[in-house]
Short mmCIF file of N, CA and C in Angstrom, two decimals:
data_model
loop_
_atom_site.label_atom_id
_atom_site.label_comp_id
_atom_site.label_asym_id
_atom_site.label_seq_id
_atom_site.Cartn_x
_atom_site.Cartn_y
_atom_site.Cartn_z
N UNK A 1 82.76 96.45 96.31
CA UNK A 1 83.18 97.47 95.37
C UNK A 1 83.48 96.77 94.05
N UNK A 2 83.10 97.39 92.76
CA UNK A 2 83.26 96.34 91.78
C UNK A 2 83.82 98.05 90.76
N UNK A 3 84.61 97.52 89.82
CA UNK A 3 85.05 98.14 89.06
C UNK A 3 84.87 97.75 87.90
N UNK A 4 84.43 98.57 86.70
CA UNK A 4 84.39 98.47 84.91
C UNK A 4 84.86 98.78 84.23
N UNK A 5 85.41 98.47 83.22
CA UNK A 5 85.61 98.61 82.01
C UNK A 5 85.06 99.16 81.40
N UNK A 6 85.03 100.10 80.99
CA UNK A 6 83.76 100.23 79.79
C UNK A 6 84.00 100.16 78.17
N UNK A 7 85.30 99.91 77.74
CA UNK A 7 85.37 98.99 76.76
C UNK A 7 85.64 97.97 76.43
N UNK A 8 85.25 96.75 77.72
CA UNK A 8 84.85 95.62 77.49
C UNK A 8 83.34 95.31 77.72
N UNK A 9 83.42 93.86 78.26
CA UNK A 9 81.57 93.81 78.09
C UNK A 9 81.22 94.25 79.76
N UNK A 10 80.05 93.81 80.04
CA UNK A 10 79.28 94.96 81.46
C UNK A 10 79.62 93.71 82.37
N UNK A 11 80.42 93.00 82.25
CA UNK A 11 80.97 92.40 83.74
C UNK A 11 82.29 93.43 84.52
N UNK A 12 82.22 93.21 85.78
CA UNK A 12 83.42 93.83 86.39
C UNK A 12 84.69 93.03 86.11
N UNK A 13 85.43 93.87 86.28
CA UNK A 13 87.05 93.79 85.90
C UNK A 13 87.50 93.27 87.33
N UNK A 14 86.58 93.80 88.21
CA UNK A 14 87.72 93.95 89.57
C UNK A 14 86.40 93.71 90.81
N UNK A 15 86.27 92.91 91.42
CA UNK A 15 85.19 93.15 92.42
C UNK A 15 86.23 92.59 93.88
N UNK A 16 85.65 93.74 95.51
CA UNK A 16 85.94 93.58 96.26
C UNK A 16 84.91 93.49 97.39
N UNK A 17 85.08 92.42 98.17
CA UNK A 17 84.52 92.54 99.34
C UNK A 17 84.79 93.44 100.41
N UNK A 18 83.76 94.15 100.91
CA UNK A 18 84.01 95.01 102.24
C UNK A 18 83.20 95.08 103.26
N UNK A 19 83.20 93.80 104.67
CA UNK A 19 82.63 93.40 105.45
C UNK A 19 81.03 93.11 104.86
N UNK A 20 80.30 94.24 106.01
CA UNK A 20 79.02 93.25 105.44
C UNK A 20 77.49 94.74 105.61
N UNK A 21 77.83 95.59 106.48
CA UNK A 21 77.53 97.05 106.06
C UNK A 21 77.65 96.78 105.00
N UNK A 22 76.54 98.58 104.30
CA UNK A 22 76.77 99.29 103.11
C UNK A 22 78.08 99.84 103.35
N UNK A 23 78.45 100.27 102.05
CA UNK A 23 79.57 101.01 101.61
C UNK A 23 78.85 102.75 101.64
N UNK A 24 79.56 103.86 102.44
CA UNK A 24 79.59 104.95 102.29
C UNK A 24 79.92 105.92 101.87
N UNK A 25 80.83 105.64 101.39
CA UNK A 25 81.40 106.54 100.98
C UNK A 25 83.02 105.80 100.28
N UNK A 26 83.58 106.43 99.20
CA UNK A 26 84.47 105.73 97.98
C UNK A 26 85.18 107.04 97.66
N UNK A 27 86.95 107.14 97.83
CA UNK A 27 87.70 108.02 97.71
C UNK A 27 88.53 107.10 96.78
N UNK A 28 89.24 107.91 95.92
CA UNK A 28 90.82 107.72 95.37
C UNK A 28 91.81 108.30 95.48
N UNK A 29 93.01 107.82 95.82
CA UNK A 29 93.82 108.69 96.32
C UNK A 29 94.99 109.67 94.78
N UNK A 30 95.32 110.29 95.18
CA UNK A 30 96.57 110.91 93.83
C UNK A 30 97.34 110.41 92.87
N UNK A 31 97.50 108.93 93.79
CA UNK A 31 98.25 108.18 92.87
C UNK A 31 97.78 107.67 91.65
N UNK A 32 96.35 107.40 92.04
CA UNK A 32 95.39 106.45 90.85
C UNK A 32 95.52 105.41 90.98
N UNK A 33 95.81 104.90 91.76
CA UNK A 33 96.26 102.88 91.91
C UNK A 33 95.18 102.64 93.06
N UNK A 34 95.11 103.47 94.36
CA UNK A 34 94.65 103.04 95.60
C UNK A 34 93.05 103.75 95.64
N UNK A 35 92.31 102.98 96.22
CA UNK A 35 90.75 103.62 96.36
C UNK A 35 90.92 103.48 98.13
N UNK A 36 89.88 104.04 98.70
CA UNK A 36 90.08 104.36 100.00
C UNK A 36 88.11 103.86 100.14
N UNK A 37 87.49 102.92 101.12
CA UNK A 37 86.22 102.73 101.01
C UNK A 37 86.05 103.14 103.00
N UNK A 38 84.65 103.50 103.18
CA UNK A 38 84.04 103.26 104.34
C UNK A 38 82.57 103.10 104.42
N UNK A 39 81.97 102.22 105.43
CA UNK A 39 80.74 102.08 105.66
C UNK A 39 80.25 102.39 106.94
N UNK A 40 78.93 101.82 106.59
CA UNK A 40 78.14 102.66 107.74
C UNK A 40 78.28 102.47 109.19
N UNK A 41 79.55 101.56 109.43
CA UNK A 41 80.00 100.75 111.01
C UNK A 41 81.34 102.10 111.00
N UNK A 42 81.96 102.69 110.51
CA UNK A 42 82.93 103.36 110.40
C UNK A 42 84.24 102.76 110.37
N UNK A 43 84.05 101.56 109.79
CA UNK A 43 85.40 100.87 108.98
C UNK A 43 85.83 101.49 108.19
N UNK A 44 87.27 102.14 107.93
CA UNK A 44 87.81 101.82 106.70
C UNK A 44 89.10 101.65 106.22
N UNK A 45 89.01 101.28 104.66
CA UNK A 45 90.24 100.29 104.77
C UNK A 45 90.74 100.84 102.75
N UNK A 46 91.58 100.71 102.78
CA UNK A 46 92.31 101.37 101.28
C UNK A 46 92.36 99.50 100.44
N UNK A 47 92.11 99.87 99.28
CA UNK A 47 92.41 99.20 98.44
C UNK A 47 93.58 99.23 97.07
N UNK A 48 94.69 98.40 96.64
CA UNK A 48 95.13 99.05 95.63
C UNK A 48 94.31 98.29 94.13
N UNK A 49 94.17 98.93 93.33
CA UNK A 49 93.29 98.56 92.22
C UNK A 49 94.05 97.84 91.42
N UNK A 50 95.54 97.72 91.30
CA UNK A 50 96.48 97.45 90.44
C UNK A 50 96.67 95.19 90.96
N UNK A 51 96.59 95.18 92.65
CA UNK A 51 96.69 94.21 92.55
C UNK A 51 95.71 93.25 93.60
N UNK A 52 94.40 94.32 93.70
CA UNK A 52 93.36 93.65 94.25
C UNK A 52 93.62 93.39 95.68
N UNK A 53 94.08 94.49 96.30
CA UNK A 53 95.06 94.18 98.04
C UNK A 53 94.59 95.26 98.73
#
Protein backbone atom coordinates (compact mmCIF):
# COMPACT_ATOMS: atom_id res chain seq x y z
CA UNK A 1 0.00 0.00 0.00
CA UNK A 2 1.76 3.23 -0.81
CA UNK A 3 0.35 6.60 -0.12
CA UNK A 4 0.83 10.35 -1.98
CA UNK A 5 1.13 13.48 -1.66
CA UNK A 6 0.09 15.25 -4.26
CA UNK A 7 1.73 18.40 -3.43
CA UNK A 8 4.94 17.04 -3.29
CA UNK A 9 6.86 15.21 -6.00
CA UNK A 10 5.30 11.52 -7.37
CA UNK A 11 7.26 9.51 -4.78
CA UNK A 12 5.19 7.97 -1.87
CA UNK A 13 5.04 9.52 1.44
CA UNK A 14 4.16 6.30 3.10
CA UNK A 15 4.62 2.73 1.62
CA UNK A 16 3.44 -0.59 3.37
CA UNK A 17 4.01 -4.08 3.03
CA UNK A 18 1.09 -6.59 3.06
CA UNK A 19 2.20 -10.27 2.88
CA UNK A 20 2.62 -11.38 -0.54
CA UNK A 21 -1.10 -11.84 -2.26
CA UNK A 22 -2.69 -8.95 -4.11
CA UNK A 23 -4.32 -6.43 -2.10
CA UNK A 24 -8.32 -6.47 -2.39
CA UNK A 25 -9.77 -4.45 -1.25
CA UNK A 26 -8.67 -0.82 0.91
CA UNK A 27 -11.12 0.75 3.61
CA UNK A 28 -10.64 3.86 5.94
CA UNK A 29 -11.99 4.02 8.94
CA UNK A 30 -13.92 7.53 10.56
CA UNK A 31 -11.20 8.54 12.22
CA UNK A 32 -8.91 9.31 9.16
CA UNK A 33 -5.68 8.03 10.74
CA UNK A 34 -6.38 4.10 10.24
CA UNK A 35 -6.79 2.29 6.68
CA UNK A 36 -8.12 -1.22 6.99
CA UNK A 37 -6.41 -3.60 3.82
CA UNK A 38 -7.37 -7.31 2.64
CA UNK A 39 -6.20 -9.73 0.03
CA UNK A 40 -6.94 -12.39 -1.92
CA UNK A 41 -5.81 -15.19 1.03
CA UNK A 42 -8.49 -13.33 3.30
CA UNK A 43 -5.98 -11.63 5.56
CA UNK A 44 -6.68 -8.61 7.08
CA UNK A 45 -5.01 -6.28 9.03
CA UNK A 46 -5.60 -2.20 9.86
CA UNK A 47 -2.96 0.17 9.42
CA UNK A 48 -2.52 3.62 11.22
CA UNK A 49 -1.27 6.19 8.56
CA UNK A 50 -0.10 8.67 11.22
CA UNK A 51 2.67 6.26 12.44
CA UNK A 52 3.17 3.56 9.83
CA UNK A 53 1.82 0.59 12.46
Amino acid sequence: VRLYDTSSQRRPVLSIDFRETPIKSVAEDLDGHTIYVGNGSGDLSSFDIRTDK
